[in-house]
Every structure is written in structure tokens, then in C-alpha cells.
Coordinates of C-alpha atoms in Angstrom, one line a residue:
M309 CA 57.1 -66.8 80.8
T310 CA 58.0 -69.9 83.8
T311 CA 55.9 -71.8 85.5
S312 CA 55.0 -70.7 89.2
P313 CA 56.2 -73.4 91.7
R314 CA 53.3 -73.2 93.6
G315 CA 51.2 -74.0 90.2
G316 CA 49.3 -70.7 90.4
G317 CA 49.9 -69.6 86.5
Q318 CA 52.9 -68.0 84.8
R319 CA 54.7 -65.4 86.3
P320 CA 57.1 -63.1 83.8
A321 CA 61.0 -64.2 83.9
P322 CA 63.2 -61.9 86.0
V323 CA 64.0 -58.9 84.1
P324 CA 68.0 -59.1 82.9
R325 CA 70.4 -56.5 84.7
V326 CA 71.3 -53.5 82.6
R327 CA 75.0 -53.4 82.1
L328 CA 77.5 -50.6 81.2
V329 CA 78.0 -51.9 77.8
D330 CA 74.0 -51.5 77.3
V331 CA 74.1 -47.9 78.4
A332 CA 77.4 -47.0 76.2
R333 CA 75.1 -48.5 73.4
E334 CA 71.7 -46.7 73.9
A335 CA 74.5 -43.1 74.3
G336 CA 76.1 -43.7 71.0
L337 CA 79.5 -43.8 73.4
S338 CA 82.3 -46.0 74.4
K339 CA 82.3 -48.0 77.7
T340 CA 85.6 -46.2 78.7
T341 CA 83.9 -42.9 78.7
V342 CA 80.7 -44.0 80.3
S343 CA 82.2 -45.2 83.0
A344 CA 84.1 -42.4 83.5
A345 CA 81.3 -40.4 83.2
L346 CA 79.1 -42.3 85.8
N347 CA 82.7 -42.4 88.4
G348 CA 83.4 -38.4 87.8
T349 CA 86.6 -38.9 86.3
G350 CA 88.1 -38.5 82.9
R351 CA 88.6 -35.1 80.5
L352 CA 85.0 -35.0 79.3
S353 CA 82.7 -32.4 78.5
D354 CA 79.9 -31.3 80.7
A355 CA 78.0 -31.8 77.5
V356 CA 79.1 -35.5 77.3
R357 CA 79.0 -36.7 81.0
L358 CA 75.4 -35.5 81.5
H359 CA 74.2 -36.9 78.5
A360 CA 75.6 -40.9 79.4
Q361 CA 74.6 -39.7 83.2
E362 CA 70.7 -38.9 82.0
T363 CA 70.9 -42.2 80.0
A364 CA 71.9 -44.6 82.2
R365 CA 69.4 -42.9 84.8
R366 CA 66.5 -43.5 82.0
L367 CA 67.5 -47.3 81.4
G368 CA 67.6 -47.9 85.2
Y369 CA 71.3 -48.9 85.6
R370 CA 72.9 -49.7 88.9
P371 CA 76.5 -49.7 89.1
N372 CA 78.2 -52.5 91.1
A373 CA 78.6 -50.4 94.6
T374 CA 80.7 -53.7 96.1
A375 CA 82.7 -53.9 93.2
R376 CA 83.8 -50.2 92.9
L377 CA 84.2 -50.2 96.6
L378 CA 86.6 -53.4 96.6
R379 CA 88.6 -51.7 93.9
A380 CA 89.1 -49.0 96.2
G381 CA 90.4 -51.4 98.6
H382 CA 87.3 -51.2 101.3
A383 CA 83.3 -51.8 101.4
R384 CA 82.8 -50.1 104.3
L385 CA 80.7 -52.7 105.8
I386 CA 80.9 -53.8 109.5
G387 CA 79.9 -57.3 110.5
Y388 CA 77.9 -58.2 113.4
A389 CA 77.3 -61.0 115.4
V390 CA 75.8 -62.3 119.2
R391 CA 77.6 -65.5 120.3
E392 CA 75.4 -65.5 123.7
Y393 CA 73.6 -69.3 123.7
V394 CA 75.3 -69.5 120.6
E395 CA 73.7 -73.4 120.4
T396 CA 70.6 -72.1 120.4
P397 CA 68.5 -70.1 117.6
W398 CA 67.3 -67.0 119.3
S399 CA 66.4 -63.3 118.2
Y400 CA 68.6 -61.4 120.7
M401 CA 66.7 -58.1 119.0
E402 CA 64.1 -58.8 121.9
S403 CA 66.9 -58.2 124.6
P404 CA 66.7 -54.3 125.6
Y405 CA 70.4 -54.7 126.1
F406 CA 71.3 -56.1 122.6
A407 CA 68.8 -54.1 121.4
Q408 CA 70.6 -51.0 122.3
L409 CA 74.1 -52.4 121.8
T410 CA 72.7 -53.2 118.2
S411 CA 71.3 -50.2 117.6
A412 CA 74.2 -47.9 119.0
T413 CA 76.4 -49.7 117.2
A414 CA 75.2 -49.4 113.8
Q415 CA 74.1 -45.6 115.0
A416 CA 78.3 -45.2 115.8
A417 CA 79.2 -47.0 112.3
L418 CA 76.8 -45.0 109.9
T419 CA 77.9 -41.8 111.7
H420 CA 81.6 -42.4 110.2
G421 CA 79.8 -44.0 106.9
Y422 CA 80.1 -47.8 107.7
A423 CA 77.0 -50.5 106.9
L424 CA 76.8 -53.1 109.6
V425 CA 75.9 -56.5 108.5
L426 CA 74.1 -58.7 111.2
L427 CA 75.2 -62.7 111.2
P428 CA 73.0 -65.1 113.1
T429 CA 73.1 -66.0 116.5
H430 CA 74.4 -70.0 115.5
S431 CA 75.9 -68.4 112.4
A432 CA 78.4 -71.0 110.6
R433 CA 82.0 -69.9 110.2
D434 CA 81.8 -69.9 106.7
E435 CA 78.8 -67.6 106.4
W436 CA 80.5 -64.5 106.6
A437 CA 83.4 -65.9 104.4
D438 CA 81.8 -64.3 101.0
L439 CA 80.8 -60.5 102.6
P440 CA 83.5 -58.2 101.8
L441 CA 84.0 -57.0 105.7
D442 CA 86.2 -54.5 106.6
A443 CA 86.0 -55.1 110.6
A444 CA 83.4 -57.1 112.6
V445 CA 81.8 -56.6 116.3
V446 CA 81.4 -60.1 118.3
A447 CA 79.5 -59.4 121.4
D448 CA 79.8 -61.9 124.0
P449 CA 82.5 -64.5 122.5
L450 CA 83.1 -67.7 123.1
A451 CA 86.1 -68.6 125.0
D452 CA 88.6 -69.5 121.8
D453 CA 85.6 -68.2 119.8
P454 CA 86.4 -69.9 116.0
L455 CA 84.2 -67.2 114.2
V456 CA 87.2 -64.7 116.0
E457 CA 89.8 -66.9 115.1
D458 CA 88.6 -66.9 111.4
F459 CA 88.2 -63.1 111.4
L460 CA 91.5 -62.6 112.7
A461 CA 92.9 -65.0 110.7
A462 CA 91.2 -63.2 107.4
R463 CA 93.2 -59.6 109.2
I464 CA 89.8 -58.6 109.6
P465 CA 89.9 -56.4 112.5
V466 CA 87.7 -57.3 116.0
V467 CA 86.2 -55.6 118.5
S468 CA 85.0 -57.8 121.5
D469 CA 84.9 -58.2 125.4
R470 CA 88.9 -58.5 127.4
R471 CA 88.8 -61.9 126.4
L472 CA 90.3 -61.0 123.0
E473 CA 93.2 -58.8 125.2
G474 CA 96.8 -58.9 123.8
L475 CA 95.7 -60.5 120.4
T476 CA 97.0 -59.2 117.2
G477 CA 94.3 -57.4 115.3
A478 CA 91.5 -57.6 118.0
H479 CA 90.4 -54.5 120.4
W480 CA 88.2 -54.9 123.7
V481 CA 85.8 -52.8 125.3
D482 CA 84.7 -54.0 128.5
I483 CA 83.2 -53.3 131.8
D484 CA 84.8 -54.3 135.9
H485 CA 82.8 -57.8 136.0
E486 CA 84.0 -57.7 139.7
A487 CA 83.4 -54.3 141.1
A488 CA 79.7 -53.8 139.6
V489 CA 79.1 -57.3 140.6
R490 CA 80.4 -56.8 144.0
G491 CA 78.5 -53.1 143.8
V492 CA 75.3 -54.8 144.2
L493 CA 76.1 -57.7 146.5
D494 CA 77.3 -54.6 149.0
H495 CA 74.5 -52.5 148.5
L496 CA 72.0 -55.3 149.1
A497 CA 74.1 -56.6 152.1
A498 CA 73.6 -52.8 153.4
G499 CA 69.9 -52.9 153.0
G500 CA 69.9 -56.0 155.5
A501 CA 69.8 -58.8 152.7
R502 CA 71.9 -62.3 154.4
R503 CA 70.9 -64.8 151.6
I504 CA 71.3 -63.1 148.8
G505 CA 70.1 -65.0 145.8
L506 CA 72.0 -65.0 142.2
V507 CA 70.1 -65.7 139.2
A508 CA 72.5 -66.2 136.3
A509 CA 72.6 -67.7 132.8
H510 CA 73.9 -70.9 131.7
S511 CA 76.5 -69.4 129.6
S512 CA 80.0 -69.3 128.7
S513 CA 80.1 -65.5 128.5
L514 CA 82.9 -64.0 130.1
F515 CA 80.2 -61.7 131.9
Y516 CA 78.6 -64.4 133.7
E517 CA 81.7 -66.5 134.1
E518 CA 83.3 -63.5 136.4
A519 CA 80.1 -62.7 137.9
L520 CA 79.4 -66.2 139.0
T521 CA 83.7 -65.9 140.6
T522 CA 82.9 -62.6 142.1
Y523 CA 79.3 -64.0 143.7
H524 CA 81.0 -67.0 145.7
T525 CA 84.3 -65.5 146.5
W526 CA 81.8 -62.4 148.2
C527 CA 80.0 -64.7 149.7
L528 CA 82.7 -67.2 151.1
E529 CA 84.3 -63.5 152.7
R530 CA 81.2 -62.7 154.7
E531 CA 80.6 -66.4 155.4
F532 CA 77.1 -66.7 153.5
A533 CA 75.9 -69.6 152.2
P534 CA 75.7 -68.9 148.0
L535 CA 72.2 -69.7 146.5
V536 CA 72.4 -70.2 142.4
E537 CA 70.0 -70.5 140.2
L538 CA 70.8 -70.7 136.2
T539 CA 68.7 -70.5 133.3
A540 CA 69.5 -73.1 130.6
R541 CA 68.0 -70.5 127.2
P542 CA 67.2 -67.0 127.1
G543 CA 64.1 -65.4 127.7
N544 CA 61.6 -64.5 130.1
Q545 CA 60.1 -67.6 130.9
A546 CA 63.4 -69.5 131.7
A547 CA 63.8 -66.6 133.9
R548 CA 60.2 -67.0 135.7
A549 CA 61.4 -70.5 136.0
V550 CA 64.3 -70.5 138.0
I551 CA 62.8 -67.1 140.3
D552 CA 60.0 -69.5 140.8
H553 CA 62.5 -72.3 142.1
M554 CA 64.4 -70.0 144.0
L555 CA 61.7 -68.9 145.9
A556 CA 60.0 -72.3 146.7
R557 CA 63.0 -73.0 148.4
P558 CA 63.2 -73.5 152.1
D559 CA 66.0 -71.5 152.6
R560 CA 64.9 -69.1 150.0
P561 CA 66.6 -65.6 149.7
D562 CA 66.0 -62.0 151.1
G563 CA 68.1 -60.7 148.3
L564 CA 67.8 -61.2 144.7
F565 CA 70.1 -60.4 142.3
V566 CA 69.5 -61.1 138.8
L567 CA 71.9 -60.8 136.3
T568 CA 70.2 -62.7 133.0
E569 CA 67.9 -60.2 131.6
A570 CA 64.1 -60.3 132.1
S571 CA 61.1 -58.6 132.0
P572 CA 61.2 -55.9 135.1
P573 CA 57.1 -56.5 135.8
L574 CA 57.7 -60.0 135.1
I575 CA 60.0 -60.6 138.2
L576 CA 58.0 -58.6 140.3
E577 CA 54.9 -60.4 139.5
T578 CA 56.3 -63.9 140.1
V579 CA 57.9 -62.3 143.8
R580 CA 54.4 -61.6 144.8
A581 CA 53.1 -64.9 143.2
H582 CA 54.6 -66.3 146.5
G583 CA 53.2 -64.0 148.6
L584 CA 56.3 -61.6 149.2
S585 CA 56.7 -58.2 149.4
V586 CA 59.1 -55.8 147.7
P587 CA 61.3 -54.5 149.4
E588 CA 60.4 -55.9 153.1
D589 CA 60.3 -59.6 152.5
L590 CA 62.9 -59.3 149.6
L591 CA 65.5 -56.9 148.5
I592 CA 65.5 -56.7 144.4
V593 CA 68.4 -55.4 142.4
C594 CA 68.5 -56.9 138.1
V595 CA 71.0 -56.2 135.6
S596 CA 68.4 -54.4 133.0
D597 CA 68.7 -51.7 130.6
D598 CA 64.7 -52.2 130.2
P599 CA 63.1 -48.6 130.9
T600 CA 59.9 -50.4 132.2
A601 CA 62.0 -50.9 135.4
T602 CA 61.4 -47.4 136.3
Q603 CA 57.7 -47.8 135.4
T604 CA 56.9 -50.4 138.6
E605 CA 55.8 -50.4 141.9
P606 CA 57.9 -50.0 143.2
P607 CA 60.5 -48.8 140.7
I608 CA 62.9 -52.2 140.2
T609 CA 66.6 -51.1 141.3
T610 CA 69.0 -52.0 138.2
L611 CA 72.4 -52.2 137.4
S612 CA 73.1 -50.8 133.7
L613 CA 75.8 -52.3 132.0
N614 CA 75.9 -49.2 129.4
P615 CA 75.2 -50.7 126.3
A616 CA 75.4 -47.4 124.3
E617 CA 78.9 -46.5 125.3
I618 CA 80.1 -49.8 124.9
A619 CA 78.9 -50.0 121.4
S620 CA 80.4 -46.1 120.6
V621 CA 84.2 -47.0 122.1
G622 CA 83.9 -50.3 120.4
V623 CA 83.1 -48.8 116.9
E624 CA 86.1 -45.9 117.7
L625 CA 88.2 -48.7 118.8
L626 CA 88.0 -50.4 115.3
L627 CA 88.0 -47.6 113.3
K628 CA 91.2 -46.0 114.7
A629 CA 93.0 -49.5 113.7
L630 CA 91.1 -49.5 110.4
E631 CA 92.9 -46.0 109.5
S632 CA 96.3 -46.4 110.8
G633 CA 96.4 -50.1 109.8
D634 CA 98.0 -51.3 112.9
P635 CA 97.2 -54.3 114.4
T636 CA 98.5 -53.7 118.3
S637 CA 95.8 -54.9 120.3
T638 CA 93.6 -51.9 122.2
G639 CA 91.2 -51.9 124.9
R640 CA 89.2 -50.0 127.0
V641 CA 87.2 -50.2 130.4
V642 CA 83.6 -48.2 130.3
P643 CA 81.6 -47.6 133.5
T644 CA 78.4 -49.2 134.8
H645 CA 75.9 -47.3 136.6
L646 CA 73.9 -49.0 139.6
E647 CA 70.2 -46.8 140.0
I648 CA 69.3 -47.7 143.3
R649 CA 65.3 -47.6 143.6
G650 CA 62.3 -48.6 145.8
T651 CA 62.9 -52.4 145.5
S652 CA 66.6 -52.2 147.4
R653 CA 65.6 -49.8 149.8
R654 CA 63.8 -50.4 153.4
D655 CA 63.9 -47.2 154.5
G656 CA 62.0 -45.5 151.6

């Protein structure tokens, strides 16, 4: 017996793991015979094989699955990391986009007999080193991301965004950032917006970097004054604060493009707290895969980045690389979808 660290009395010592030699001793067989029986190998009679299997089951023997898979040359494990806001511990599963991306990646992996291992957002470089990963998915990597570099140095195939294009052992799936952003801005301008405010994240992700570049170029082409506010951290409250600040400006926008993910009902609530009507006073488009966007009044126009398709294509590229052993970089562009609803249409 051992003492509880909380001083709550005694607790039983952990039960020792049943070993292969214990099964062999109980069954009256050699370790080699028991191993062959449990692995379905060797020339054994049905009676001997069944006797060994029943003995193992009765004793509660569990083979070391990881060791067995490693002997076969793979563990069928895919690492998964989200690198946005990497300096700030946060739960990316609270984001509808990342929740869908993660779920779809896990489903695609499981369909092909692989398990997904979730790594912390702010994972240290050595936290994955002891994991027998076959491949890795890295969402929104940093520029020259050290985690990606370590995976590739260990010859672990990686799929991520277009930043990895051309790197040996790296594969990418991405959207056409410029076309997606221009499509939204053109749509808002067609609705009459001339001061389009952009809410983005203070982030080094490729999505935000290219979206901001496209926005400034688009404004310059039309001689529109750019209005940009950046969130310093993830979450609804951070988004609400910058939208509040933007709408309180003397030159407040007549169109709002929210790139950083926020609750659609919260965005409308924040806008109406300033006494503004939507879409009469303000046109709104959000980058969001949150289903509540269809349930507001009016329903919110959204730009979907298509996370389910990104996940499916990413896993497909990884598995092709694993099966072929070819480290040549591959990639694919996935389309986005602009769902036009009431917040960006003044014609009803």
C-alpha cells in the first residue's frame, strides 16, 4: 500500500502489467509459441492457438501496439498542430473553423486507418520527439516555422499551407487568398460601400498577411482610404473591442469585412449598440463557418474557407506521399465560397 499525496489515507499500489512471459507460464507454452499465437503467425494447431489466446484474454494481457507497429515500420499516427497565436495558450477547438478543420482531418485520417494526435498550440519543439509519428498536419504555420523544420529534418512528411511550397517532404493545400478577399471587397463596393473597414488579427499567418496586402492594394486602386483594426488575441471579446473602436471613429466605415473569426450574433449586437442599422447604415461580411450566421436577423453574409475540403485534400496528399515514399512537394488550391445574405444586400 502507498500513502495518498493528499493525506487521504492509503491507496492500492498499481497492478503490474501482465507480460508475455506471464501468459506463456500460465498456458504452459513457450514465449515464442504464445507470440506466434497472438500475432497469427507460425505453424500452430488451432487448439494451441486458441488456448494461448484464451489465456491471454483471461489474464488481461495487452500487447504493446506501438512497439508492434514500429516493428512493421509505421505507427499509423498523424500529428496535428495549430500554430496561429502560437505565443498565446488558447483552445483552438472553440473556433468553428479550426473545430471543423480538426474534426474533418481526424475523420479523413481514421477512414484510412490512421489516428490523429493533437499537439498543443504552443507546443515546445521537443514535445513530439518521442511520438512515433508517420506524418504531420500543421495549420497556419509561422514563417520558417521551427516545428515544420524539425518534422522535415526527421523525414516526417508535412502538409500545411502554401508557405511550404517546394520544400522537400512538404505538401500544401491552400485557398486563393487574393481572389477571395477581392471578391468580398468587390461585393461590398457593388452594394454602395465606400469606406470598408477591415478587422483582422495581429498574426503572422499567411492568410492574414496576404489578406491585408490585397486589401491595401485594392483600396489604393480605387483611391479608398484604408480602415484597419487588428486583434491582439483570439476570441469574441477581442473582436468585439476592435469593432467597437472602429465604429466609434469619426470616419466610421459604411462596410465591414471581419476576417478574424467572431460570433456572428455578437457582431450584429456590437454594431447595433452604436445605433446603426444593418444593412442600411452598414454592410457586413464575415469570414466564418459558424452556422449561427444563418440564424441572425438579417442573416450574415459569410466567406467560408472550406475547412472540410482543406482537411480532406491535405490528408490525401499526405497518404499519397507515405505510400509512394516520394518526397517531392505537392499542393492544391481549394475554392472558397461567398454566401451572400441579408447583411450585405440593400436590395433585399
